[in-house]
PDB file of C-alpha atoms in Angstrom:
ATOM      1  CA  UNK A   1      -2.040 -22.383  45.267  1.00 46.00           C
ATOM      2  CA  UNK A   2      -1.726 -24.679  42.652  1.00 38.00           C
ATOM      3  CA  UNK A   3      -5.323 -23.343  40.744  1.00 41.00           C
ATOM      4  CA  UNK A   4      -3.966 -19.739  41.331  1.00 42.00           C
ATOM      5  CA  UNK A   5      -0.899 -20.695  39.327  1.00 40.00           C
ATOM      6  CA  UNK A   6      -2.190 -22.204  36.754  1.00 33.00           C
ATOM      7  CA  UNK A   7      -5.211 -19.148  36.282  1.00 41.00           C
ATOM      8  CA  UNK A   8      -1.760 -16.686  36.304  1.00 37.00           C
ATOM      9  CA  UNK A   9      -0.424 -18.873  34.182  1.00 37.00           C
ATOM     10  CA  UNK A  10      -3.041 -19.692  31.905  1.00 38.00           C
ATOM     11  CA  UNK A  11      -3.669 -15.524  31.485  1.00 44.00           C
ATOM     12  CA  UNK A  12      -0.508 -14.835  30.847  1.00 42.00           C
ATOM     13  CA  UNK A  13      -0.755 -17.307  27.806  1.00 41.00           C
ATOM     14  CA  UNK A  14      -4.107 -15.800  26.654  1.00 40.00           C
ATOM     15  CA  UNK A  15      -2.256 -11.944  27.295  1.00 42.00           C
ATOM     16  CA  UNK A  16       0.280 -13.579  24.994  1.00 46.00           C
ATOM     17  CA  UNK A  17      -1.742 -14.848  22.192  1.00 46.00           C
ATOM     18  CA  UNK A  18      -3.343 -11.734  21.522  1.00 48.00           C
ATOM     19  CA  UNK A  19      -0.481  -9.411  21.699  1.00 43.00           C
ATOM     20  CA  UNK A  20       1.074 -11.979  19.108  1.00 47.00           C
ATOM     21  CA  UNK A  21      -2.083 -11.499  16.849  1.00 49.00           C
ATOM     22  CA  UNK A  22      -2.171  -7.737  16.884  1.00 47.00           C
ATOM     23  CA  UNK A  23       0.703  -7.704  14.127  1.00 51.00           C
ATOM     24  CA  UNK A  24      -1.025 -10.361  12.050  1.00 48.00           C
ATOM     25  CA  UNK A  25      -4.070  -8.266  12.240  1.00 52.00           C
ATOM     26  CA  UNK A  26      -2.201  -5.282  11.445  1.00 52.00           C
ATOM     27  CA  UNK A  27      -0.721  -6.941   8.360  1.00 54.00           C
ATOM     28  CA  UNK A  28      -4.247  -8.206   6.969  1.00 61.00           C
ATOM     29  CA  UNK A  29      -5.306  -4.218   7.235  1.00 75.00           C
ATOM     30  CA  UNK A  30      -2.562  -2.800   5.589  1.00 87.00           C
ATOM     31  CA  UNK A  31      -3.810  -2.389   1.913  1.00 95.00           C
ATOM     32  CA  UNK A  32      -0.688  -2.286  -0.367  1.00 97.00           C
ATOM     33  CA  UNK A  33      -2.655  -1.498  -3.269  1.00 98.00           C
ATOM     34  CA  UNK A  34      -2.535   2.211  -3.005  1.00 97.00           C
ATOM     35  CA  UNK A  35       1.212   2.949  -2.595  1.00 97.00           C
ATOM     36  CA  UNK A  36       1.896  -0.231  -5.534  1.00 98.00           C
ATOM     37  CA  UNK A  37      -0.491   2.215  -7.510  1.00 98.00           C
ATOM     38  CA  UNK A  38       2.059   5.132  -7.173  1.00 98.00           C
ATOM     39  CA  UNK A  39       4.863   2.881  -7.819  1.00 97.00           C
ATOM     40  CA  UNK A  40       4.663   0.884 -10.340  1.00 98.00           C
ATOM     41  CA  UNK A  41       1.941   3.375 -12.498  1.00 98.00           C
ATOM     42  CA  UNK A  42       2.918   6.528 -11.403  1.00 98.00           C
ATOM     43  CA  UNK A  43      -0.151   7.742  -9.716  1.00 97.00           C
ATOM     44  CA  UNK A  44      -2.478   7.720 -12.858  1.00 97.00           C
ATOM     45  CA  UNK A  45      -5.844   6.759 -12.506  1.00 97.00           C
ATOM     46  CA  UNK A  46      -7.556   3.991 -12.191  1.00 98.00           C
ATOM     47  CA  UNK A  47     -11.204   3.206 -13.952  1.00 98.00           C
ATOM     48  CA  UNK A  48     -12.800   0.377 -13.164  1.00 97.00           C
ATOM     49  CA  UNK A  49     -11.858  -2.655 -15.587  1.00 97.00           C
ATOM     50  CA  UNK A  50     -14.681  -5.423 -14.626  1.00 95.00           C
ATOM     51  CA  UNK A  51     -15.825  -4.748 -18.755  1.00 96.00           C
ATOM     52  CA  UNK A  52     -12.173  -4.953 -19.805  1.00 97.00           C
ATOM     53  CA  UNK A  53     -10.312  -6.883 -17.918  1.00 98.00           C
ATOM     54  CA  UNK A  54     -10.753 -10.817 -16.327  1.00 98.00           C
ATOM     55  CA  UNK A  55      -8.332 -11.870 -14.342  1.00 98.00           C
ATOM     56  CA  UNK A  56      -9.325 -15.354 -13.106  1.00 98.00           C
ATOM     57  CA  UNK A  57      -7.337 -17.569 -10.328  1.00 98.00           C
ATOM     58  CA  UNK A  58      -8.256 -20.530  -8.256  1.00 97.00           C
ATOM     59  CA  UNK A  59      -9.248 -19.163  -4.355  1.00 97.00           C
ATOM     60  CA  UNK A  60      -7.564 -21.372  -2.931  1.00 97.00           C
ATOM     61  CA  UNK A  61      -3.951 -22.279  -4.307  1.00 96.00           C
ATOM     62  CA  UNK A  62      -3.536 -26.253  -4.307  1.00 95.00           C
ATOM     63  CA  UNK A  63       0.516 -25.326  -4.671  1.00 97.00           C
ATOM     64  CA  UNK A  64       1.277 -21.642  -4.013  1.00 97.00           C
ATOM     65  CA  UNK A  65       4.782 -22.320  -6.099  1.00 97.00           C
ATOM     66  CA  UNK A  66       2.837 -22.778  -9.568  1.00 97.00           C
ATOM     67  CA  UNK A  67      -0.756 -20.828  -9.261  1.00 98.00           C
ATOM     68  CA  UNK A  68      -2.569 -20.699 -12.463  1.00 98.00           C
ATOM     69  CA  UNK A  69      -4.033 -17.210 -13.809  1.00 98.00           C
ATOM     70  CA  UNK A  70      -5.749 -16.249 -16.762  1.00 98.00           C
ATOM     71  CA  UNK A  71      -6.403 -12.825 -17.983  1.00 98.00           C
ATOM     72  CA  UNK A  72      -8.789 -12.114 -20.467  1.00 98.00           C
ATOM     73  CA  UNK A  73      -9.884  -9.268 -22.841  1.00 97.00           C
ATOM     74  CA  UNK A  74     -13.775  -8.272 -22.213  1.00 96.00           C
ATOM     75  CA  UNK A  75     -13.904  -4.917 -24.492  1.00 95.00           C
ATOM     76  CA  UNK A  76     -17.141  -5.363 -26.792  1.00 91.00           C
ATOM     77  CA  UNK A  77     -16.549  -6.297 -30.628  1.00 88.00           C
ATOM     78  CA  UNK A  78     -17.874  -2.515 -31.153  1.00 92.00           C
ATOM     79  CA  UNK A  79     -15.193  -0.876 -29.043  1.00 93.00           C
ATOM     80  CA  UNK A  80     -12.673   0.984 -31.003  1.00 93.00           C
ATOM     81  CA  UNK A  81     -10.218   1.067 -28.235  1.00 95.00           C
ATOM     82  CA  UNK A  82      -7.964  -2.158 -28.206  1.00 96.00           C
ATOM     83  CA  UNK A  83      -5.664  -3.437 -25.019  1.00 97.00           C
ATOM     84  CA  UNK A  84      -1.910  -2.594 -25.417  1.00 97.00           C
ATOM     85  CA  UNK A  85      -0.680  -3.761 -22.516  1.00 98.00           C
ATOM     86  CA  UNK A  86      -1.329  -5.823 -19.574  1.00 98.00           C
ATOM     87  CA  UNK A  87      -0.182  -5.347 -15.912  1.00 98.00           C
ATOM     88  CA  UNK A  88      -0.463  -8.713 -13.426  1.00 98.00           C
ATOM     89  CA  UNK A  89       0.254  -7.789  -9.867  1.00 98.00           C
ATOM     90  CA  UNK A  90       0.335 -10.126  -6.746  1.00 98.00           C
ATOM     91  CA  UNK A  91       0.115  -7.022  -4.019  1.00 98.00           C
ATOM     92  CA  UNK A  92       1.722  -9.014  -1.577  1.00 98.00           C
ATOM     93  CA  UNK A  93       4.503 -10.421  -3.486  1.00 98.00           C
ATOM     94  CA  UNK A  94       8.398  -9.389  -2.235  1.00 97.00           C
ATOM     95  CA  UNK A  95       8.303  -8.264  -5.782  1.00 97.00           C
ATOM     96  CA  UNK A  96       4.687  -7.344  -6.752  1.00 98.00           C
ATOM     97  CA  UNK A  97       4.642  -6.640 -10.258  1.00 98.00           C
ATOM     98  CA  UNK A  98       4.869 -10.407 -11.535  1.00 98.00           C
ATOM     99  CA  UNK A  99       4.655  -9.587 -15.721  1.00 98.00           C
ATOM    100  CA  UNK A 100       4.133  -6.988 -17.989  1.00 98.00           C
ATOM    101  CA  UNK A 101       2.672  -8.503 -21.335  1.00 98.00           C
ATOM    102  CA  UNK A 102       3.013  -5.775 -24.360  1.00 98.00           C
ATOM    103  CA  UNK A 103       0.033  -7.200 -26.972  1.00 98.00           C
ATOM    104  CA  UNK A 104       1.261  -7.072 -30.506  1.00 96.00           C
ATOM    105  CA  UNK A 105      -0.329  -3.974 -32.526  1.00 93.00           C
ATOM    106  CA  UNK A 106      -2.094  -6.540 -35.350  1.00 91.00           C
ATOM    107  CA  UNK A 107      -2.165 -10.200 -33.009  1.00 95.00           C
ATOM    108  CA  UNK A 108      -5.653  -9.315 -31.409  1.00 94.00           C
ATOM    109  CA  UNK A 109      -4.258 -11.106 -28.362  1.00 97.00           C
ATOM    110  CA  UNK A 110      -7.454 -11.816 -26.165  1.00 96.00           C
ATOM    111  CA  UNK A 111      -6.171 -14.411 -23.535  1.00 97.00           C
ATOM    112  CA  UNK A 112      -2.971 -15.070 -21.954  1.00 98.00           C
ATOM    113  CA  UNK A 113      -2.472 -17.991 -19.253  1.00 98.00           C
ATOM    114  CA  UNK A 114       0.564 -18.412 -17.262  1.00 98.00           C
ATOM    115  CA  UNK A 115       1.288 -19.782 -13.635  1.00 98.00           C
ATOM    116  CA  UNK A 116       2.855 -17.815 -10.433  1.00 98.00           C
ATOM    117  CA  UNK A 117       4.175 -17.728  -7.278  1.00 98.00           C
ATOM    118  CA  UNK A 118       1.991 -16.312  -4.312  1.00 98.00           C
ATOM    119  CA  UNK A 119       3.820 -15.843  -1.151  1.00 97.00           C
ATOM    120  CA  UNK A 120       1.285 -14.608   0.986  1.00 96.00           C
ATOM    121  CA  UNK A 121      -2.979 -14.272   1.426  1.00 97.00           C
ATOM    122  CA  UNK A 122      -3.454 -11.341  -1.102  1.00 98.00           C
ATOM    123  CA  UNK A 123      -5.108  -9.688  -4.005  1.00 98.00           C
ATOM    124  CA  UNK A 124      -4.080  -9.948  -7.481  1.00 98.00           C
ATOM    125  CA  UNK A 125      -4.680  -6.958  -9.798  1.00 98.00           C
ATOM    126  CA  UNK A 126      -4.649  -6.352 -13.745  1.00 98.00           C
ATOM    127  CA  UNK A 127      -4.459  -3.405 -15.307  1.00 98.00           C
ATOM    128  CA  UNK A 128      -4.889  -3.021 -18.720  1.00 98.00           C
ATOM    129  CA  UNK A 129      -3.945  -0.105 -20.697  1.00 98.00           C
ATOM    130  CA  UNK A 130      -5.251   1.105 -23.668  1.00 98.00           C
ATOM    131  CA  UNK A 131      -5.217   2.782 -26.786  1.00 96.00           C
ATOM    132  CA  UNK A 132      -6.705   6.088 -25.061  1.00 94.00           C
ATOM    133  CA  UNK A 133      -4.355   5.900 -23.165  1.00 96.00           C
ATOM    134  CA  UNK A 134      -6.393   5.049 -20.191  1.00 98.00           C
ATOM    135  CA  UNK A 135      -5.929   2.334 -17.230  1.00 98.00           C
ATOM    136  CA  UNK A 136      -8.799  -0.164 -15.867  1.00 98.00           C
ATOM    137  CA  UNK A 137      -8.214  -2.471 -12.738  1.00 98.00           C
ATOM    138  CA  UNK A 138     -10.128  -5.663 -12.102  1.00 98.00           C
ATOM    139  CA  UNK A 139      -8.609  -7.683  -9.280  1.00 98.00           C
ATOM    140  CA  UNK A 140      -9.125 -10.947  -7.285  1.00 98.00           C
ATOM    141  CA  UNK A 141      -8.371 -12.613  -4.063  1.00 98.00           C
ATOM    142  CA  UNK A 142      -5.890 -15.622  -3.421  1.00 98.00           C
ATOM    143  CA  UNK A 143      -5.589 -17.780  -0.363  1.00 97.00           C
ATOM    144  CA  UNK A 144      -1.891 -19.185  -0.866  1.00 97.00           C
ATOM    145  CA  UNK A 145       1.712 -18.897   1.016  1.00 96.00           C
ATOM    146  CA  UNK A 146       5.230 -19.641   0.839  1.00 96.00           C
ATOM    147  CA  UNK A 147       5.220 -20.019  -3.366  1.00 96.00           C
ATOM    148  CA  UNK A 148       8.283 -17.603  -3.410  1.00 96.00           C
ATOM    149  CA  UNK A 149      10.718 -19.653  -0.961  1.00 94.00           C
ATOM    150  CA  UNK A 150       9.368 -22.996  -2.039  1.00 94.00           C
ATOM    151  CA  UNK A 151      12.150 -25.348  -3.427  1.00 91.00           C
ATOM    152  CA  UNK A 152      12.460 -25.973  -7.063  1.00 88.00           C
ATOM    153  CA  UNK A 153      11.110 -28.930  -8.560  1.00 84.00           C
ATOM    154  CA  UNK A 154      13.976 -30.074 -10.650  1.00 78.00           C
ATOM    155  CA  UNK A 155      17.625 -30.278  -9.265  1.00 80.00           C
ATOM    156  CA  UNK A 156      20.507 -27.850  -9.911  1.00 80.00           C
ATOM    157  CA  UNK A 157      21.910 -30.036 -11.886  1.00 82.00           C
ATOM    158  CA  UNK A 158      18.331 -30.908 -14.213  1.00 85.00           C
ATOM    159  CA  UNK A 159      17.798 -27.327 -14.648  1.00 84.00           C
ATOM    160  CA  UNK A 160      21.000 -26.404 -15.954  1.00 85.00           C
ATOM    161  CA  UNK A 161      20.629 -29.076 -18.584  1.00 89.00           C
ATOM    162  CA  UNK A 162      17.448 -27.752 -19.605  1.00 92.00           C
ATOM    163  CA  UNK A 163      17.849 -24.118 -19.359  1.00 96.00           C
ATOM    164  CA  UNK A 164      16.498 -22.064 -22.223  1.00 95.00           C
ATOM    165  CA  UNK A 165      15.546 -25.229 -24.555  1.00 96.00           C
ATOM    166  CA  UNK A 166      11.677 -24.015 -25.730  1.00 97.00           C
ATOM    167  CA  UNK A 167       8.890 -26.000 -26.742  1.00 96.00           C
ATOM    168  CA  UNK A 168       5.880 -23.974 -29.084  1.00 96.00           C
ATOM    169  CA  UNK A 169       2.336 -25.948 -29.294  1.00 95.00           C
ATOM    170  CA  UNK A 170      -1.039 -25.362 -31.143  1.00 91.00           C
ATOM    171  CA  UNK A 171      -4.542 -26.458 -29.521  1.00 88.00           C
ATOM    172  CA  UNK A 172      -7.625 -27.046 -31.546  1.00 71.00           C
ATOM    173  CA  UNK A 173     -10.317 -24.144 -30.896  1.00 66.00           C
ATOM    174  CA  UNK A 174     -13.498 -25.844 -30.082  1.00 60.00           C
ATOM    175  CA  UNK A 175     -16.471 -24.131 -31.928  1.00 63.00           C
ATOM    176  CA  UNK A 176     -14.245 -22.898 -34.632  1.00 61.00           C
ATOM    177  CA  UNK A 177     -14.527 -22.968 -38.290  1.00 54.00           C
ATOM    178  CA  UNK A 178     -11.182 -24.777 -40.166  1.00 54.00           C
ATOM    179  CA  UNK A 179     -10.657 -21.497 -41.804  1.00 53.00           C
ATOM    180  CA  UNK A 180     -10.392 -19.435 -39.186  1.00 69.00           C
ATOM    181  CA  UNK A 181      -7.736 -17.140 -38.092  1.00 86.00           C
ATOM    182  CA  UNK A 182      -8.002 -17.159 -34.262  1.00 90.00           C
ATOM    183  CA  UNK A 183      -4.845 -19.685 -32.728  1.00 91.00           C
ATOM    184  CA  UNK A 184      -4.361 -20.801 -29.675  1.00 94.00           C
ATOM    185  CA  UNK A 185      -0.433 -21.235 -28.731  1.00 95.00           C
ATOM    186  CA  UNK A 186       1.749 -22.062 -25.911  1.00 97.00           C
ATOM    187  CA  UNK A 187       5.681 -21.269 -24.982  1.00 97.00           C
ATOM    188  CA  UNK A 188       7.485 -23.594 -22.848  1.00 97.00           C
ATOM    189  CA  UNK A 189      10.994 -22.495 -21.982  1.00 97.00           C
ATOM    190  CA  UNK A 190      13.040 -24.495 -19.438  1.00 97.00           C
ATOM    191  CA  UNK A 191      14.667 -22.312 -16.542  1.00 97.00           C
ATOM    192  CA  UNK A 192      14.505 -22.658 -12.497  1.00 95.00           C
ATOM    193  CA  UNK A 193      13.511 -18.794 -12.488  1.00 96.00           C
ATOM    194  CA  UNK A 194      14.892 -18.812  -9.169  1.00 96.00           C
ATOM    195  CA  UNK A 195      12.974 -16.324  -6.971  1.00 97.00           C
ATOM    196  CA  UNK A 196      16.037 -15.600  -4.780  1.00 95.00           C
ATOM    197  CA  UNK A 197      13.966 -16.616  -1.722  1.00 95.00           C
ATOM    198  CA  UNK A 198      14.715 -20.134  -2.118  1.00 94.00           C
ATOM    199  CA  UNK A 199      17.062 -22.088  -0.008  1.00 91.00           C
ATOM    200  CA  UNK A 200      19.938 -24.547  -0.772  1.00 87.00           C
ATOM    201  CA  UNK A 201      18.679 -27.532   0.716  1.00 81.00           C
ATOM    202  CA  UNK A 202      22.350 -28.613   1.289  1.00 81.00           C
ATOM    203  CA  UNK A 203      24.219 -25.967   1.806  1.00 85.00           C
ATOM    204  CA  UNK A 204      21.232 -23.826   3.502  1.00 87.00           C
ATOM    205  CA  UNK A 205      21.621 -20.766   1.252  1.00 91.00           C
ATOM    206  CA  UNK A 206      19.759 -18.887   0.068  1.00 94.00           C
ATOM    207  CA  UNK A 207      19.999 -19.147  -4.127  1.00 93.00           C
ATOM    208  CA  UNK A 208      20.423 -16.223  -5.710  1.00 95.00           C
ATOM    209  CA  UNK A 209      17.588 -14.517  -8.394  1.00 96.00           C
ATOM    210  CA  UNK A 210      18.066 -15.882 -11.616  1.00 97.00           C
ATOM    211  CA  UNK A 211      14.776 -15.819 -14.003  1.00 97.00           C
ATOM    212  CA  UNK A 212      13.746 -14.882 -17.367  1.00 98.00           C
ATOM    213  CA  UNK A 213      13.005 -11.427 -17.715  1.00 98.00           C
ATOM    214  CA  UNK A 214      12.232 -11.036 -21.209  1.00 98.00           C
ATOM    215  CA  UNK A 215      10.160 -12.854 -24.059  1.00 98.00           C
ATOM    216  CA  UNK A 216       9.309 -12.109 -27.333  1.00 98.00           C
ATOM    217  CA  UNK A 217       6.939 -14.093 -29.679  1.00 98.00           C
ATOM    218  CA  UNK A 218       6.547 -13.126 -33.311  1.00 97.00           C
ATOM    219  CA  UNK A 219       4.482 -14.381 -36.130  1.00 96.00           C
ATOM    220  CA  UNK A 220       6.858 -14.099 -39.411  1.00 95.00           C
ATOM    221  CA  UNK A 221       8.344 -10.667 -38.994  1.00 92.00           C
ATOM    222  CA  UNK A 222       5.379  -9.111 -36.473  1.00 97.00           C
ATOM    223  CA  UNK A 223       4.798  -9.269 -32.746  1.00 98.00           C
ATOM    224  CA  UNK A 224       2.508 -11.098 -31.021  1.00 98.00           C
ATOM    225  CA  UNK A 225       3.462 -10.555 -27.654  1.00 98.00           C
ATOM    226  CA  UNK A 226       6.327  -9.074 -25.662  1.00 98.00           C
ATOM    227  CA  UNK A 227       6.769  -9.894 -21.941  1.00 98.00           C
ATOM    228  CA  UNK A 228       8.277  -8.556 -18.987  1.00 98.00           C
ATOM    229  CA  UNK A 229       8.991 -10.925 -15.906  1.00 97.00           C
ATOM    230  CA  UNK A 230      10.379 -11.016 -12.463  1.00 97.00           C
ATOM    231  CA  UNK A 231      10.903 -13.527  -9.549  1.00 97.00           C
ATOM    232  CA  UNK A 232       6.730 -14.331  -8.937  1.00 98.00           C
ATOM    233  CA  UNK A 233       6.594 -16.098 -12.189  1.00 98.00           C
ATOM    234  CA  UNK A 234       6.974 -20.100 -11.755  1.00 98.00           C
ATOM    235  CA  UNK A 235      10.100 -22.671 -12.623  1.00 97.00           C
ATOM    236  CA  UNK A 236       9.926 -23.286 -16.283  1.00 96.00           C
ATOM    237  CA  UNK A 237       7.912 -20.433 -17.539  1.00 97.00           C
ATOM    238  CA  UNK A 238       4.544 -21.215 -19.608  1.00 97.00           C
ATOM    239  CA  UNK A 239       2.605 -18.950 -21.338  1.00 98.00           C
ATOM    240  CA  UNK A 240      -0.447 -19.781 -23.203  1.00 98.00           C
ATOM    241  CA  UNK A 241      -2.092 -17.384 -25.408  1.00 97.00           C
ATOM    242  CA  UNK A 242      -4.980 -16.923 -28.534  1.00 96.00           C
ATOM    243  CA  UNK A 243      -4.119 -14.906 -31.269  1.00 96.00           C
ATOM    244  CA  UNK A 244      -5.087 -14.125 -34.315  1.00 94.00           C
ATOM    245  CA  UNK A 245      -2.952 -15.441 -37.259  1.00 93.00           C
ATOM    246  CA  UNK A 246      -1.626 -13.272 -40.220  1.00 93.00           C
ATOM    247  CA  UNK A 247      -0.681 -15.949 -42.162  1.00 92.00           C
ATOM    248  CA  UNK A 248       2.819 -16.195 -41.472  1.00 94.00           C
ATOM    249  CA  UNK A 249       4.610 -19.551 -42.000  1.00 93.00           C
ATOM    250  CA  UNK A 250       6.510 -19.033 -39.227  1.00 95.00           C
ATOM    251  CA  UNK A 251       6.554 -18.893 -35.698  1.00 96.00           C
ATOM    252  CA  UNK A 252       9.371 -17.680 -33.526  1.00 97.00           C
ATOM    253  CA  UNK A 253      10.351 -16.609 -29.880  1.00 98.00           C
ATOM    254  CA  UNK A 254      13.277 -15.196 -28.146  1.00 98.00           C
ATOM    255  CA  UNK A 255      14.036 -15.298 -24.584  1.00 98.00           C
ATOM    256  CA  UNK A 256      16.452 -13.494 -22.146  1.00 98.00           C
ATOM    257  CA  UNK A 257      17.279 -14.166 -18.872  1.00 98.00           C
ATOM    258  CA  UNK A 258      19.311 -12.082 -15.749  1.00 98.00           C
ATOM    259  CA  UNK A 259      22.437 -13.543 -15.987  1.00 97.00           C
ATOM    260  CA  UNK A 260      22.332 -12.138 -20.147  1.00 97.00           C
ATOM    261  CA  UNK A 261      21.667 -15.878 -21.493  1.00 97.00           C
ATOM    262  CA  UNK A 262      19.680 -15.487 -24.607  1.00 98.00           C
ATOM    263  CA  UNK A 263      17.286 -18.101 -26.245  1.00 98.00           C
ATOM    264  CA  UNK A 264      16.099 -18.305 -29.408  1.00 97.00           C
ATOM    265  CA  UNK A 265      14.192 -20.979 -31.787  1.00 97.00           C
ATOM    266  CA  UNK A 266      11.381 -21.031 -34.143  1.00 97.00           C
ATOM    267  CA  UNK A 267       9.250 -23.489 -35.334  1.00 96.00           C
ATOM    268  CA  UNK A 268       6.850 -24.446 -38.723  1.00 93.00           C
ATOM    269  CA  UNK A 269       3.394 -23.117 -37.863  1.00 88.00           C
ATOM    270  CA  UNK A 270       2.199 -26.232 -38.990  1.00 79.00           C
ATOM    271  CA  UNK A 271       4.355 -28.649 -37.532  1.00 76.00           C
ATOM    272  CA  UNK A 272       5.217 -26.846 -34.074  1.00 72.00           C
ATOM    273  CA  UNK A 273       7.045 -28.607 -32.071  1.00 66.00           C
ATOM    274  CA  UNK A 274      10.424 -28.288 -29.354  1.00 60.00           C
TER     275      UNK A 274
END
């Protein structure tokens, strides 16, 4: 009797396990890529961007709140055409389209780093568009979870004490010349960029959205880079970036956030700096 029982028993469980995978499986079928095509780019086509496009991200996410990525221009010094604009989208984000980054007509922008959120096992897609007016796609898979709802690093009370103060750096090129133009640059800017997934660890709830959602970086009077960003991008924003410089003394950014803060500062080229 007691065998019986426990072969009942221990069927039911196995009955119950796979009944319980059948949505995960489900999920992991379901391709989001198609109706995020319609939505966020109305439909247009897509050519293959493996010559114009790199998108590069670790596999596997060591912390899924602050996931590096690194998108880089691949069009052949003969190519006419130039990048105007650069889609990054984490398909399986709440909110998939994680930054827009609008390339400055004259910067020659050719890299741009920044770190994410991933909530979930997914692809990441960029889509560049440009100057014919075309769109090319390169994508790449991410094993990470849970980097939307994670808790911020820094307390309430830290962030609001650092909200919107910027830092601007300058990195040494390896391999080039002291005369040359090309810079590499980075923009700090201190904000929670709460996802509104995250949870009040005292009061247990949930915090609301509140993250930059615009950036502009300009080079004496002309833009480098304009962004566009929503809840996937990580506490304390960072974007790093090579550009070529037009010999402006000047650097300067300006920042806006959801709740209308604005941020502004701008720094000697040569002595950059917070």
């Amino acid at each position: 009797m007691i065998k019986h029982s426990f072969r009942l028993t221990f069927a039911a469980t196995l009955l119950g396990m796979a009944l319980a995978a059948l949505p995960a499986r489900a999920e992991e079928a379901y391709d989001p890529w198609p109706g995020l095509v319609q939505d966020i780019f109305n439909n247009r086509p897509m050519n293959d961007g493996n010559d114009v496009i790199g998108i590069e991200m670790p596999h596997r996410a060591e912390d899924a709140a602050i996931v590096p990525v690194t998108l880089r221009a691949k069009l052949s010094p003969g190519d006419s055409r130039r990048i105007r604009a650069i889609t990054l989208v984490i398909d399986r984000n709440p909110a998939p389209m994680a930054a827009k980054f609008a390339l400055g007509l004259d910067a020659n922008v050719s890299e741009i780093s920044t770190r994410v959120r991933v909530n979930n096992y997914t692809d990441v897609h960029a889509v560049a568009e440009l100057s014919d007016g075309q769109l090319y796609v390169s994508k790449t898979y991410v094993k990470a979870s849970g980097g939307c709802s994670a808790p911020a690093v820094k307390n309430a009370e830290e962030a609001k004490n650092r909200l919107g103060q910027m830092r601007y750096r300058q990195f040494a090129r390896a391999n080039d010349a002291p005369a040359s133009r090309i810079r590499e640059a980075q923009i700090m800017i201190g904000h929670p960029n709460n996802s509104g997934l995250q949870m009040d660890q005292v009061t247990q709830l949930y915090i609301p959205a509140f993250f930059v959602n615009e950036l502009k970086l300009w080079q004496g009077g002309s833009l480098v880079l304009a962004v566009e960003g929503g809840i996937s991008i990580s506490e304390d924003p960072n974007i790093r970036f090579t550009y070529v410089s037009n010999g402006a003394k000047h650097f300067s950014a300006e920042a806006k956030d959801t709740d209308g803060h604005e941020f502004r500062n701008e720094w000697d080229v040569e002595k950059p700096g917070t």
